[in-house]
JSON list of C-alpha atoms in Angstrom, two decimals:
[
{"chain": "A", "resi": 1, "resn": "UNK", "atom": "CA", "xyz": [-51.32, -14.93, -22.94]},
{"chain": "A", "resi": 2, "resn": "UNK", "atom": "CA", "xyz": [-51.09, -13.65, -26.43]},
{"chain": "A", "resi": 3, "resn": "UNK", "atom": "CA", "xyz": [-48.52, -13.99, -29.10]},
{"chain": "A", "resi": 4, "resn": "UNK", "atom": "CA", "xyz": [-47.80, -10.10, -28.99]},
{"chain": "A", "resi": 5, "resn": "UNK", "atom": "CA", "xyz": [-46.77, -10.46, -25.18]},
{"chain": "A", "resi": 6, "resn": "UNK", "atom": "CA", "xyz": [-45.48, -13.80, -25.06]},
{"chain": "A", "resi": 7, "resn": "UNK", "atom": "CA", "xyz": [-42.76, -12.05, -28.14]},
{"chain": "A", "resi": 8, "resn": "UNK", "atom": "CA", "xyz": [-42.48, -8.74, -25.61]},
{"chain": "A", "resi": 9, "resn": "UNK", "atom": "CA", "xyz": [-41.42, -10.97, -22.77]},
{"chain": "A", "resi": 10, "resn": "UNK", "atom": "CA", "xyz": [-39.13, -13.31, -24.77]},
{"chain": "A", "resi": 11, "resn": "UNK", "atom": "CA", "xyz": [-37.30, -9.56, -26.27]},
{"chain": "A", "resi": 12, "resn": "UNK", "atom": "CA", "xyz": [-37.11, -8.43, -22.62]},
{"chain": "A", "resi": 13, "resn": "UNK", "atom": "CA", "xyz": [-35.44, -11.83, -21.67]},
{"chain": "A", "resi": 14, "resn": "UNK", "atom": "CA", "xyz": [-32.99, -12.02, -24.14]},
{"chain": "A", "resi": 15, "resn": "UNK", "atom": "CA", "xyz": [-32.29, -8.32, -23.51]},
{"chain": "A", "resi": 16, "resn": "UNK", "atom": "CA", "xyz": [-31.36, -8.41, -20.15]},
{"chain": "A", "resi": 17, "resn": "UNK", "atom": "CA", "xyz": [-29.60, -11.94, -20.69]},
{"chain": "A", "resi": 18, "resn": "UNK", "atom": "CA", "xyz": [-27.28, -10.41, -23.26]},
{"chain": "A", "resi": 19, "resn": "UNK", "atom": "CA", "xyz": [-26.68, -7.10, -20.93]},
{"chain": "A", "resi": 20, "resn": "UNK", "atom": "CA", "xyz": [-25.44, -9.16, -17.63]},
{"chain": "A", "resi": 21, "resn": "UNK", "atom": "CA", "xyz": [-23.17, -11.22, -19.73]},
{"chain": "A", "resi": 22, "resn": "UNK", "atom": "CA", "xyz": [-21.40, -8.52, -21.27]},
{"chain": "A", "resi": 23, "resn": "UNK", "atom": "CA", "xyz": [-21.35, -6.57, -17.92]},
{"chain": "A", "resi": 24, "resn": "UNK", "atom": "CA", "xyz": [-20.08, -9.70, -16.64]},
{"chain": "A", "resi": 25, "resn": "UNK", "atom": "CA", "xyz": [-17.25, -9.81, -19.18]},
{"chain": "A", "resi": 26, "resn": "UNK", "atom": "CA", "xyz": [-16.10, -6.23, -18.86]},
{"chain": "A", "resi": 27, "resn": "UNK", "atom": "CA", "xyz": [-15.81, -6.80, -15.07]},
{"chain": "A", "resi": 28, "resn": "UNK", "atom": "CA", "xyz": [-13.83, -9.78, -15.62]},
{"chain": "A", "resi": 29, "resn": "UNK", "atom": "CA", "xyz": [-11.26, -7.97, -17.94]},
{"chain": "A", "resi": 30, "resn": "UNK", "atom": "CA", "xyz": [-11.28, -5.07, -15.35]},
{"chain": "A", "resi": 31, "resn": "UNK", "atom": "CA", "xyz": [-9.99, -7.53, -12.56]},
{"chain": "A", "resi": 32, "resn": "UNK", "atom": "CA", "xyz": [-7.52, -9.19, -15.18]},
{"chain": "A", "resi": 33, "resn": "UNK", "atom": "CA", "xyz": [-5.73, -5.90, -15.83]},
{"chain": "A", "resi": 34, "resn": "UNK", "atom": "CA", "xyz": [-6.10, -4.80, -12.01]},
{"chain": "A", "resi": 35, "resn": "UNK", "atom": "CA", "xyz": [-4.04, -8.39, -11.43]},
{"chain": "A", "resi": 36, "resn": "UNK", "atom": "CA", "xyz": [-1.19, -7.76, -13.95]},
{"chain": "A", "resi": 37, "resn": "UNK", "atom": "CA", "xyz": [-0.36, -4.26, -12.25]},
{"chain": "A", "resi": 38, "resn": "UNK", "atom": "CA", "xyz": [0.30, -6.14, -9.03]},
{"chain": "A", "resi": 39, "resn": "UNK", "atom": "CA", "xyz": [3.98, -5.48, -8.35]},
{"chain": "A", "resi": 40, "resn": "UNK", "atom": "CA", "xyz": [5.47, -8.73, -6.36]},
{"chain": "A", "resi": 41, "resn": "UNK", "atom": "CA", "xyz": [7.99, -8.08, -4.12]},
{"chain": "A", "resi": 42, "resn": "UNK", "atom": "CA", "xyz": [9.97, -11.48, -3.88]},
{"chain": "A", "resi": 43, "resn": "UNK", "atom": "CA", "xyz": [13.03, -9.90, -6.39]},
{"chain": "A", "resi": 44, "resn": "UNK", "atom": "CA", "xyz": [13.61, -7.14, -3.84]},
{"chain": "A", "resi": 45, "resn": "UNK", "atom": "CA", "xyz": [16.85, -7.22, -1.99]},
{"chain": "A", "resi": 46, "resn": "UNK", "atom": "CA", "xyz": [15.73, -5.50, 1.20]},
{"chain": "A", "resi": 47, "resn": "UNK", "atom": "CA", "xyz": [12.11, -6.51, 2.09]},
{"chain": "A", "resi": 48, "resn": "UNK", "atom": "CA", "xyz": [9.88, -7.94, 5.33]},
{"chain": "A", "resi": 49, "resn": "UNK", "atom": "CA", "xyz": [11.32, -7.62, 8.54]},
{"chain": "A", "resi": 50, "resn": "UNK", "atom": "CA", "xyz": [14.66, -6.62, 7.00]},
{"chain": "A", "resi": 51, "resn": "UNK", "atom": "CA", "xyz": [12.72, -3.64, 4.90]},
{"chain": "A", "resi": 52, "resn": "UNK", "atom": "CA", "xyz": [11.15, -2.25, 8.60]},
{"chain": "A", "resi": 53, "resn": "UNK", "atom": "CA", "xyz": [14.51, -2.71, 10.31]},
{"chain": "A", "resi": 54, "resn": "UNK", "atom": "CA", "xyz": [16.21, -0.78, 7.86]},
{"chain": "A", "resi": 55, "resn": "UNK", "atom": "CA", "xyz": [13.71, 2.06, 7.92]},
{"chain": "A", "resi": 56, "resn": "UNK", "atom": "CA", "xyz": [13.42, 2.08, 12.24]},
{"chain": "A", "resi": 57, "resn": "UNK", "atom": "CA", "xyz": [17.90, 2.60, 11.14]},
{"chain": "A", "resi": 58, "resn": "UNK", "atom": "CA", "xyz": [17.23, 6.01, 9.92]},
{"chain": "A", "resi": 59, "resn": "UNK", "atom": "CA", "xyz": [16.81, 9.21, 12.47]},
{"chain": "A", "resi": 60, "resn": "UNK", "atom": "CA", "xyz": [13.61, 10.77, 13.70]},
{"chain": "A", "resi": 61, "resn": "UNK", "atom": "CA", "xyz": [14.67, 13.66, 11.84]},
{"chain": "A", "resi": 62, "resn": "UNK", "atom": "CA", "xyz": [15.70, 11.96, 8.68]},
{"chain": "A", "resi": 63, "resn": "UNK", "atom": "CA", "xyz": [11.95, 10.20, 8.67]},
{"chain": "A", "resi": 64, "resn": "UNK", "atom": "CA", "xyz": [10.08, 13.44, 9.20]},
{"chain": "A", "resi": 65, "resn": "UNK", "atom": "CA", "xyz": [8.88, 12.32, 12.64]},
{"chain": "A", "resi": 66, "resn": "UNK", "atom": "CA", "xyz": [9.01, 13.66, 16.36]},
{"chain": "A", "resi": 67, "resn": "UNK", "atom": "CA", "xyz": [10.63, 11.16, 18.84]},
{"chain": "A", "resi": 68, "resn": "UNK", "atom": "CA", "xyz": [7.93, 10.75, 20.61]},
{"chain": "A", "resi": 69, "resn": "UNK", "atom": "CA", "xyz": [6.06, 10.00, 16.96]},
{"chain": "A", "resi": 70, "resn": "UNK", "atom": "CA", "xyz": [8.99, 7.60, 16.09]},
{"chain": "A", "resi": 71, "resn": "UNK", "atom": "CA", "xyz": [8.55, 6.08, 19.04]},
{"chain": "A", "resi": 72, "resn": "UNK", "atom": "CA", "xyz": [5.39, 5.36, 19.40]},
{"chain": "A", "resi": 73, "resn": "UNK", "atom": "CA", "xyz": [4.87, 3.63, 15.69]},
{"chain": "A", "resi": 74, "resn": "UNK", "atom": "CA", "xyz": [4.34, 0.42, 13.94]},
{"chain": "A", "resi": 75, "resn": "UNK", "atom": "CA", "xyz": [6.49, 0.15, 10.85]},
{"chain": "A", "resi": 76, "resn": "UNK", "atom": "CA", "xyz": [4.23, -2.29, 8.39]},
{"chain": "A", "resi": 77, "resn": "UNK", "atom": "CA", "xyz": [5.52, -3.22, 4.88]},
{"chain": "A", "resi": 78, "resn": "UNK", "atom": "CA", "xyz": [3.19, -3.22, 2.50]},
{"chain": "A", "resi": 79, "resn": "UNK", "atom": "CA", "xyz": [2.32, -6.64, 0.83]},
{"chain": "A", "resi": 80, "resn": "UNK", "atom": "CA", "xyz": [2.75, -5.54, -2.80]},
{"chain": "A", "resi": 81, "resn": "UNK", "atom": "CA", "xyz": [5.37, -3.33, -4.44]},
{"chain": "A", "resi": 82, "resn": "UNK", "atom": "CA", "xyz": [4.93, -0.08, -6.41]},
{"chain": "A", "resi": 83, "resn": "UNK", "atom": "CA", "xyz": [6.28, 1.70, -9.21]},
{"chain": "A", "resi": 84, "resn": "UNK", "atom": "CA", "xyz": [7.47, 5.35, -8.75]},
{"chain": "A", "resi": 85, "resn": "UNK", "atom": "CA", "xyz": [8.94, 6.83, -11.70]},
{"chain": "A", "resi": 86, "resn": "UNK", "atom": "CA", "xyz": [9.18, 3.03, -13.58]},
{"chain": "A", "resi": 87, "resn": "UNK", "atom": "CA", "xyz": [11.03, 1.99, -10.78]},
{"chain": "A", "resi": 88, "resn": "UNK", "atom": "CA", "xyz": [10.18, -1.06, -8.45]},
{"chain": "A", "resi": 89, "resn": "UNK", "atom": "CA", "xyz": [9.89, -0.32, -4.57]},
{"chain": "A", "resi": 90, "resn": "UNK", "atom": "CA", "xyz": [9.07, -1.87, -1.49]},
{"chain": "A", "resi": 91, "resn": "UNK", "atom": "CA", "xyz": [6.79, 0.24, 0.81]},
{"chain": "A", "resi": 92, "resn": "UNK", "atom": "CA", "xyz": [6.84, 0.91, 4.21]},
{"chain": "A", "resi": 93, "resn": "UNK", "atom": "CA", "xyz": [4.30, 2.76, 6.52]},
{"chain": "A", "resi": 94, "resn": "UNK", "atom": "CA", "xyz": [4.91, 4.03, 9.92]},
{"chain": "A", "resi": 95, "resn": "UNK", "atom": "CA", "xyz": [1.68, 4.75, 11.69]},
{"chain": "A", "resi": 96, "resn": "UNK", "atom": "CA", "xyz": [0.48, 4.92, 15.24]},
{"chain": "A", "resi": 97, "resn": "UNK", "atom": "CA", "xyz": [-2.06, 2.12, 16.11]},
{"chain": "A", "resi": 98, "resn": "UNK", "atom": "CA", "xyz": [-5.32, 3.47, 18.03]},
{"chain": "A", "resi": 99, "resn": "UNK", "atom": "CA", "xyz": [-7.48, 1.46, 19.90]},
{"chain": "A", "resi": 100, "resn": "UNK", "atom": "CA", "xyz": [-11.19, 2.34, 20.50]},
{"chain": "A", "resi": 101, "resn": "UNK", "atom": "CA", "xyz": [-14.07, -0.10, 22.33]},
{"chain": "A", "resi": 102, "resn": "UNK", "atom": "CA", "xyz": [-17.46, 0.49, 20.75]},
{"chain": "A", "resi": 103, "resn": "UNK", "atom": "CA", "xyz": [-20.87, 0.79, 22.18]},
{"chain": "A", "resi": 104, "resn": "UNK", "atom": "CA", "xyz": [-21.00, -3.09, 22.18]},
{"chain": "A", "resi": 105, "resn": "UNK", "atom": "CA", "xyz": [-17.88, -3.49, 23.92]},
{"chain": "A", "resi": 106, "resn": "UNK", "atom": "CA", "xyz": [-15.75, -4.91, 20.49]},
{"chain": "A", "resi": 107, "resn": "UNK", "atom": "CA", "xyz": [-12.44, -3.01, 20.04]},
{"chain": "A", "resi": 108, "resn": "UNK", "atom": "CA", "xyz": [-11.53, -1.44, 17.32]},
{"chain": "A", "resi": 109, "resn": "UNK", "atom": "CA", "xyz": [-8.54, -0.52, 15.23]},
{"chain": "A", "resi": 110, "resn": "UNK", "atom": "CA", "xyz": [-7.36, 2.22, 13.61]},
{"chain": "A", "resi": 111, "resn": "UNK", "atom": "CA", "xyz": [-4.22, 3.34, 12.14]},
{"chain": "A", "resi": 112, "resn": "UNK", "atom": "CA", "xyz": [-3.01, 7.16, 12.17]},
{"chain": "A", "resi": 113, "resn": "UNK", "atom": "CA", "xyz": [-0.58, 7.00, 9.22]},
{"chain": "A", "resi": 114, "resn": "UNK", "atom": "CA", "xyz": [2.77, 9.25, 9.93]},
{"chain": "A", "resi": 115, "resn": "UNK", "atom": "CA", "xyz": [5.33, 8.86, 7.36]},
{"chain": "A", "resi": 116, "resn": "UNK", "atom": "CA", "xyz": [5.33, 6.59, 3.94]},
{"chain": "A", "resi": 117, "resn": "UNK", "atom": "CA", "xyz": [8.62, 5.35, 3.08]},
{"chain": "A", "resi": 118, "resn": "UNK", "atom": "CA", "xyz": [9.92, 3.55, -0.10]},
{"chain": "A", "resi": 119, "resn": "UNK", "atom": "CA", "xyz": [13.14, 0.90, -0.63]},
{"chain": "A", "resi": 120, "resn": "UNK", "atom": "CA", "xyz": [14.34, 0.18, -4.26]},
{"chain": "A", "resi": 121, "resn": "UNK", "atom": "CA", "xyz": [13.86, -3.44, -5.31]},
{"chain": "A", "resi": 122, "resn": "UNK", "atom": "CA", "xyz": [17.44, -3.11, -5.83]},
{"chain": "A", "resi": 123, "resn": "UNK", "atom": "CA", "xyz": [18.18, -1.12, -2.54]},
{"chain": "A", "resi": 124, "resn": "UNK", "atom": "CA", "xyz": [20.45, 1.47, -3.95]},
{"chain": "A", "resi": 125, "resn": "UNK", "atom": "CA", "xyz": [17.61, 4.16, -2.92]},
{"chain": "A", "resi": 126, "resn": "UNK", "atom": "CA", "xyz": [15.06, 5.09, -0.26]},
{"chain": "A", "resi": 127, "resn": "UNK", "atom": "CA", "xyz": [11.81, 7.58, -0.80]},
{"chain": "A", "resi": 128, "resn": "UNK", "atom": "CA", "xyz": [10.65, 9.58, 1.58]},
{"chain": "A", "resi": 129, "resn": "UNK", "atom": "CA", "xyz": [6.93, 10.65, 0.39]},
{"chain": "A", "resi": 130, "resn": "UNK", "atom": "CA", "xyz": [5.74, 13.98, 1.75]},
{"chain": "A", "resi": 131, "resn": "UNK", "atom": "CA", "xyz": [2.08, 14.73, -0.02]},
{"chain": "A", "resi": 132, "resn": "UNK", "atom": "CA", "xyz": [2.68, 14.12, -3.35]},
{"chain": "A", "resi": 133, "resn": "UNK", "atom": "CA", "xyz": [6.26, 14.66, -3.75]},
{"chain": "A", "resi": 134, "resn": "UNK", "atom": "CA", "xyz": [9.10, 11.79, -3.42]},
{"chain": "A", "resi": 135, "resn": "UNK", "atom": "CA", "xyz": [12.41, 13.06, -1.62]},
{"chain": "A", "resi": 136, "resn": "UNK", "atom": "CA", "xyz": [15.55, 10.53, -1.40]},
{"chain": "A", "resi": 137, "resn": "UNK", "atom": "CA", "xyz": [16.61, 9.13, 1.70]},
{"chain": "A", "resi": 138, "resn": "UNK", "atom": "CA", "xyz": [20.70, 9.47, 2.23]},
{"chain": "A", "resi": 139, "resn": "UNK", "atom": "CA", "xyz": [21.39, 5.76, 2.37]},
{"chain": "A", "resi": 140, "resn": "UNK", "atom": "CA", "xyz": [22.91, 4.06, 5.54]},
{"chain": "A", "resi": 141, "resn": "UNK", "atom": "CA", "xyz": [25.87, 2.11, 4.83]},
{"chain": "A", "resi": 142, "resn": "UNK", "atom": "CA", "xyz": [27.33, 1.55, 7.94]},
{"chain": "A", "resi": 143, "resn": "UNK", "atom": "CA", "xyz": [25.76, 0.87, 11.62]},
{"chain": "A", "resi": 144, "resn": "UNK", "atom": "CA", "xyz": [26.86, 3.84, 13.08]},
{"chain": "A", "resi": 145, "resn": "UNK", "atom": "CA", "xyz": [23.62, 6.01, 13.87]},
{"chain": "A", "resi": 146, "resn": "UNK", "atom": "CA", "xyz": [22.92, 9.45, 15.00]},
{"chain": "A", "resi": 147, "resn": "UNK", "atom": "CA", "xyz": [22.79, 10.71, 18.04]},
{"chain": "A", "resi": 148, "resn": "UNK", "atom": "CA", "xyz": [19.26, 12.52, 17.84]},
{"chain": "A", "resi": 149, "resn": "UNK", "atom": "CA", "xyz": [16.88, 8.99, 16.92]}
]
């Protein structure tokens, strides 16, 4: 090979050397940040099976649901918190759990999401989420329940 293209290959090199490691580093901040906005959820007072329970409390009607709907969900908390508003809250999801068997006989899973519900960290308030908009929850202070669940 000649000089001239030996050069042209050693530019090209050190071109695309340089360009993965700084693509490389602004992926790496991107995940940083992404990890900092992680809400934990171990400060919450109400959370886990205590979280669901306190959600299944409410009525049909209060969660937006049918009975039938109500009763044939899966409450699931959500594994990280979220912010709403600069508050801290524990998420809930009530969704109805579909099973499908494929072509190759495998079964599948899917979840028809019904109503999105949110406890305070500090459980003095519960969101209802209906599209984009956040309604509060009366809470439940006492075990009596309605008749209509």
């Amino acid at each position: 090979m000649n000089k001239k293209i030996k050069k042209t290959v050693a530019i090209i090199l050190g071109a695309c050397t340089i360009c993965s490691a700084l693509t490389f580093t602004a992926c790496s901040k991107q995940d940083a940040a992404k990890e900092e906005s992680v809400i934990v959820t171990e400060k919450a007072k109400i959370k886990d099976a205590d979280a669901i329970n306190y959600i299944e409390s409410y009525s049909s009607k209060q969660l937006g649901l049918t009975d039938e709907e109500k009763k044939a969900c899966s409450f699931m908390v959500a594994s990280d918190g979220e912010e709403i508003d600069g508050k801290k809250y524990i998420k809930i999801i009530a969704a109805i759990k579909n099973e499908q068997k494929g072509d190759d006989g495998k079964t599948t899973y899917t979840f028809d999401t019904k109503g999105e519900y949110f406890i305070s960290f500090n459980g003095d308030e519960v969101l209802k989420k209906s599209g984009d908009a956040y309604s509060k929850l009366e809470l439940i202070t006492t075990t009596k329940k309605e008749n209509n669940q």
